[in-house]
Amino acid sequence: MSDGDPLLRLDGVRAGYGETQVLDGVSLDVNRGETVALIGRNGVGKTTTLRTILGAVTPTAGTVRYDGEDVTGLGPIETVRRGVGLVPEERRVFPGLTVEENLAVGRYGGSETANRRDPEEVLETFENLGRRRRSRGTDLSGGEQQMLAIGRALVAGADLLLLDEPTEGLAPLIVDRVSELIREINEEGITVLLVEQNVAVALSLADRVYILDRGRVVFEGAPAELEANESVMERHLGVTV
Amino acid sequence: MSAATTLLEQVLNGLTIGMVYVLLAAGLSIIFGVMDVINFAHGEFFALGAYVGLSVALATGSGGFWVALLVAPLLVGLVGAGVERFTIRPLYGRNPLYHILLTFGLVLIFKDVITLIWGQQPYQFAKPPLLSGTVTLFGFDYALYSYFVIGIGALIALGTWLALTRTRYGLVIRAGSMDRDMVRYLGIDIDRYYTIVFAFGAMLAAVGGVVLAGRQNVAPGMGNAVIIPAFIVVVLGGLGSFRGAVVGGLLIGVIQTFVRSQFPFLEGLAVFLLMIAVLLLRPQGLFGNPEWGTGGEGGDLLTAGDADVFDSALKRRIGVGLVGVLAVTPLLIGLPSYYVNTLVVNILIWALFALSLDFVMGYAGLVSLGHVLFYGVGAYATVLAVMHLVPSLFVALAVGIAVSAVIAWVVGYLSIRVSGVYFSMITLAFAELFFSAVFKLEWAGSSDGLFGFDPVYGLFAGPSVGSIELVGGVSVFYYVVLAAVVGSYLLARQVMRAPFGSVLQAIRESELRTGFIGYDVTVYKRRAFVVSGGLAGLAGGLAAVQTGGVSPEFLAWIRSGEVIVMTILGGMGTLYGPMLGAGVYLVSKELLLGITEQWQGVLGLIFVLFVIFVPRGLVSLPGLLAGRFDRSPGGGTDVLAEEETEVTD
Ligand SMILES: Nc1ncnc2c1ncn2[C@@H]1O[C@H](COP(=O)(O)OP(=O)(O)OP(=O)(O)O)[C@@H](O)[C@H]1O
Ligand SMILES: [Mg+2]
């Protein structure tokens, strides 16, 4: 294993739920220190890709390698203990626990990586969370919940952060705050794999972009390349720039 | 005594028993919150605590009570850990129904183990001298022991609360009760906490058993007596809420005591009315939050429909053959007519009852824990009709069917809108409400029941020519029952083949999807419930005629349990499976009765093994043996496969 190897490599991954196949041979790389965006229309399998990386879905074919090792089928607990962190769709903050307690659960789990943050550190850097440390998860605004979900993954010691639509349903001002936060996190050395519906946010943050369509990777390249390629944007994302 | 001191005394009495409920309900509720397990065997941990405490106290002589208070919970906790590890654990990921079934089997086993070791006779547990007598506080005399119970209960509740809120284990357990998978996604192996939680719950129950033993007799039925109130507490407080268990326990204790002295005619009814009201108006209870935890969704009911390997022509031939054999049985063999008149008739009646349950559980996914209600109501209505209305058995049975169907409509109307576990709980509550109510009703015979009506039309004699009995002493009633059961089966089959049946099965597969297609899911379920209630009523009516009367026993919840056991044993989702289950259950019971007094325990054991290894029932056995059918999809061994199906994004 050398630093030149990608931190994460998916190779021909097929996966699904019971009878329905969702991923039809997905291959992608995420290098150390990168921010990679995975975009695509509704229901093409973005979340399933993240769940497969985490080990919550077991692929029927193909391999997932993390940090040079085969982690296919290890399951979420072991995968997380190796340094993968998930900020799931809908955030899934523990609703009845306070902000502090949510972070503490992350502290008890996760892995002892160099990137592992202290709950206090998170409460200081995410100053609006610091102000609400004793509020329950349910009582937070959408933006605060998103911050907390990200903070919880940092406290769990993620080296590779899987973010599933972190800006969904947030007001424009908050979207900017969250994207700024993601940029900072990446600058501090955490590798990011970002799933986004908001193409503008994805392109502004990412070093490289993958487009997923019906379970296959149909585009890979730099954001600028994608912006220049209107036909791809239209065909696979349904957006005109 | 002044009114104020009477009131004070009642409140203290209520708090004393309430504390015992708290000790029971706390474990029950946390166990449900964290692992979605509804543990019917929790009352047996309580009883086991009392018995083990008793033995420990006897063995250690003076000061034995204190040793017992320490040692018994630890031993029972160990038992709890074993129970979780070896029986509960294989079922994670399945529908919560299977845990209900499993723990029901465990109840049977525990009960028999207890009577095997300690016998049937009640024991007196000597209170330590230190805690005897009364104390005077503020000029008011009251039993010291009650203060002790309240004190120790409060202490333990406080300790549990601190453990849940201030320790790492507690935090993870609380997080797990809100979102188990998210806890896993943080790299925490939540499954490892389950054993601890379960053992801890068993320990609390055992403490409750020991302290209550100082106040009343230790007897085999004590677990059975507390489990239903404990469920009420948990539902009232909110499934999965510790705070709810504490407040609910004390509240129920006080309400029960208060109602007993002020409104004796409501005793036993009030708490069930309260439980029903809470479930209808606020299903999540006082402190539960509907958004936390799952409310027990997830995991399919494993029906036998797709597991059965015989083609329909063969099945028809077997069925017709069986009915033929049953029809001529009395003529053929030297079988003592006793067997035909009692055992075979019983089997037929229970087969009908199981069929009625399967109609809603196996086909519409409605897990009714109180199906005995319709059976019992049918029995009472039939007997009352014969006694007061018409001297015709057939009209009386029709009255029984009609009354049961109406009650089923009312219960269904109220309860079908609440889903999953809550539906099961509310049906249980309704059944218990009626059970308690018949004791109060003079015209329903109170606790004695109604006996001694005229066996109509000479049904209980065999047909005869002169003095020659035609079918060897087998009564005409046998044929009435046979005809009723075969007729009901054919009716049910017809209904299930009609579009109505297809919609029901679509509902069981996916309620949401069926709703999207445009069917009013609730209406279909309600109709199925009415049909099922009517069939159960017929079974009850026949059983009453067979027994020669009716008593509150006909409404006891244990019968709901038994009919569920039969249905699962045979294989729900096939109409004949549960009927087969009834036969196998009753024949096994008959055979075991001849061999051992512990027949319930043996049956419980068989049942537990079935739930774990053959969840689709007997009818799936041929396929299973032929290796054609997967043992238990999502049956807990393959955690990952199970998660794939559980998660909804
Ligand atoms: N638990 C599940 N069981 C069965 N099918 C599922 C499950 N989760 C997702 N699917 C199906 O798999 C397909 C891909 O879903 P996935 O959530 O991966 O898509 P997505 O790209 O994340 O979509 P979105 O943009 O809506 O989040 C969809 O058709 C979805 O209906
Ligand atoms: Mg998604």
Short mmCIF file of N, CA and C and ligand atoms in Angstrom, two decimals, chain A residues 16-18 20-23 40-49 51 89 164-165 168 195 197 212, chain B residues 643-649, ligand 1:
data_model
loop_
_atom_site.label_atom_id
_atom_site.label_comp_id
_atom_site.label_asym_id
_atom_site.label_seq_id
_atom_site.Cartn_x
_atom_site.Cartn_y
_atom_site.Cartn_z
N GLY A 16 -28.12 -4.59 -4.70
CA GLY A 16 -29.53 -4.25 -4.77
C GLY A 16 -30.24 -4.68 -3.51
N TYR A 17 -31.55 -4.68 -3.61
CA TYR A 17 -32.38 -5.08 -2.46
C TYR A 17 -33.23 -6.26 -2.87
N GLY A 18 -32.93 -7.41 -2.34
CA GLY A 18 -33.70 -8.59 -2.70
C GLY A 18 -33.61 -8.85 -4.19
N THR A 20 -34.55 -6.78 -6.63
CA THR A 20 -34.22 -5.63 -7.47
C THR A 20 -32.74 -5.30 -7.43
N GLN A 21 -32.13 -5.28 -8.61
CA GLN A 21 -30.75 -4.87 -8.68
C GLN A 21 -30.70 -3.37 -8.90
N VAL A 22 -29.87 -2.70 -8.12
CA VAL A 22 -29.77 -1.25 -8.23
C VAL A 22 -28.45 -0.84 -8.88
N LEU A 23 -27.36 -1.40 -8.37
CA LEU A 23 -26.05 -1.06 -8.92
C LEU A 23 -25.64 -2.13 -9.92
N GLY A 40 -26.39 12.46 -9.89
CA GLY A 40 -27.28 11.70 -10.76
C GLY A 40 -28.72 11.94 -10.34
N ARG A 41 -29.63 11.53 -11.21
CA ARG A 41 -31.05 11.77 -10.94
C ARG A 41 -31.56 10.94 -9.76
N ASN A 42 -32.81 11.20 -9.40
CA ASN A 42 -33.45 10.45 -8.31
C ASN A 42 -33.47 8.95 -8.60
N GLY A 43 -33.12 8.19 -7.60
CA GLY A 43 -33.31 6.74 -7.69
C GLY A 43 -32.33 5.99 -8.56
N VAL A 44 -31.21 6.63 -8.93
CA VAL A 44 -30.26 5.93 -9.80
C VAL A 44 -29.31 5.04 -9.00
N GLY A 45 -29.29 5.21 -7.69
CA GLY A 45 -28.47 4.32 -6.87
C GLY A 45 -27.36 5.02 -6.10
N LYS A 46 -27.46 6.32 -5.92
CA LYS A 46 -26.39 7.05 -5.21
C LYS A 46 -26.32 6.61 -3.75
N THR A 47 -27.46 6.63 -3.11
CA THR A 47 -27.48 6.21 -1.70
C THR A 47 -27.05 4.76 -1.57
N THR A 48 -27.50 3.94 -2.51
CA THR A 48 -27.12 2.53 -2.46
C THR A 48 -25.61 2.37 -2.58
N THR A 49 -24.99 3.23 -3.41
CA THR A 49 -23.53 3.18 -3.53
C THR A 49 -22.88 3.45 -2.17
N ARG A 51 -24.21 3.16 0.77
CA ARG A 51 -24.53 2.08 1.71
C ARG A 51 -23.67 0.84 1.45
N GLU A 89 -28.59 10.30 4.47
CA GLU A 89 -29.75 11.02 3.99
C GLU A 89 -30.66 11.27 5.19
N ASP A 164 -24.38 12.15 2.27
CA ASP A 164 -25.53 11.90 1.40
C ASP A 164 -26.48 13.09 1.40
N GLU A 165 -26.42 13.85 0.35
CA GLU A 165 -27.27 15.03 0.15
C GLU A 165 -27.31 15.94 1.38
N GLU A 168 -29.79 19.04 1.22
CA GLU A 168 -31.19 18.85 0.87
C GLU A 168 -32.11 19.55 1.87
N VAL A 195 -22.49 12.94 -2.18
CA VAL A 195 -23.63 12.73 -3.05
C VAL A 195 -24.49 13.97 -2.99
N GLN A 197 -27.78 16.40 -4.95
CA GLN A 197 -28.75 16.72 -5.99
C GLN A 197 -28.46 18.12 -6.53
N LEU A 212 -23.83 9.05 -12.05
CA LEU A 212 -24.40 7.72 -11.99
C LEU A 212 -25.74 7.75 -12.72
N GLU B 643 -30.53 -6.37 6.92
CA GLU B 643 -30.55 -4.92 6.90
C GLU B 643 -30.97 -4.36 5.56
N GLU B 644 -30.61 -5.09 4.55
CA GLU B 644 -30.99 -4.61 3.23
C GLU B 644 -32.49 -4.45 3.12
N THR B 645 -33.21 -5.39 3.71
CA THR B 645 -34.65 -5.31 3.55
C THR B 645 -35.26 -4.37 4.56
N GLU B 646 -34.57 -4.17 5.66
CA GLU B 646 -35.19 -3.40 6.72
C GLU B 646 -35.20 -1.91 6.44
N VAL B 647 -34.16 -1.48 5.77
CA VAL B 647 -33.99 -0.05 5.66
C VAL B 647 -34.88 0.54 4.58
N THR B 648 -35.54 1.58 4.92
CA THR B 648 -36.28 2.30 3.90
C THR B 648 -35.74 3.70 3.85
N ASP B 649 -35.27 4.05 2.70
CA ASP B 649 -34.66 5.38 2.57
C ASP B 649 -35.71 6.43 2.23
N1 LIG C 1 -34.52 -0.55 1.20
C1 LIG C 1 -34.86 -0.66 -0.08
N2 LIG C 1 -35.56 -1.74 -0.51
C2 LIG C 1 -35.89 -1.87 -1.81
N3 LIG C 1 -35.61 -0.99 -2.75
C3 LIG C 1 -34.90 0.11 -2.41
C4 LIG C 1 -34.51 0.32 -1.05
N4 LIG C 1 -33.83 1.50 -1.00
C5 LIG C 1 -33.82 1.97 -2.24
N5 LIG C 1 -34.44 1.15 -3.10
C6 LIG C 1 -34.60 1.35 -4.54
O1 LIG C 1 -33.35 1.35 -5.13
C7 LIG C 1 -33.26 2.33 -6.13
C8 LIG C 1 -32.06 3.23 -5.87
O2 LIG C 1 -32.24 3.88 -4.64
P1 LIG C 1 -31.20 4.88 -4.03
O3 LIG C 1 -31.73 5.32 -2.72
O4 LIG C 1 -29.87 4.29 -4.05
O5 LIG C 1 -31.26 6.06 -5.06
P2 LIG C 1 -30.69 7.53 -4.96
O6 LIG C 1 -29.88 7.73 -6.17
O7 LIG C 1 -30.03 7.75 -3.66
O8 LIG C 1 -32.01 8.38 -5.06
P3 LIG C 1 -32.40 9.76 -4.34
O9 LIG C 1 -31.83 10.84 -5.17
O10 LIG C 1 -33.89 9.76 -4.39
O11 LIG C 1 -31.87 9.73 -2.95
C9 LIG C 1 -34.57 3.08 -6.12
O12 LIG C 1 -35.34 2.61 -7.19
C10 LIG C 1 -35.19 2.71 -4.84
O13 LIG C 1 -36.59 2.62 -4.97
#
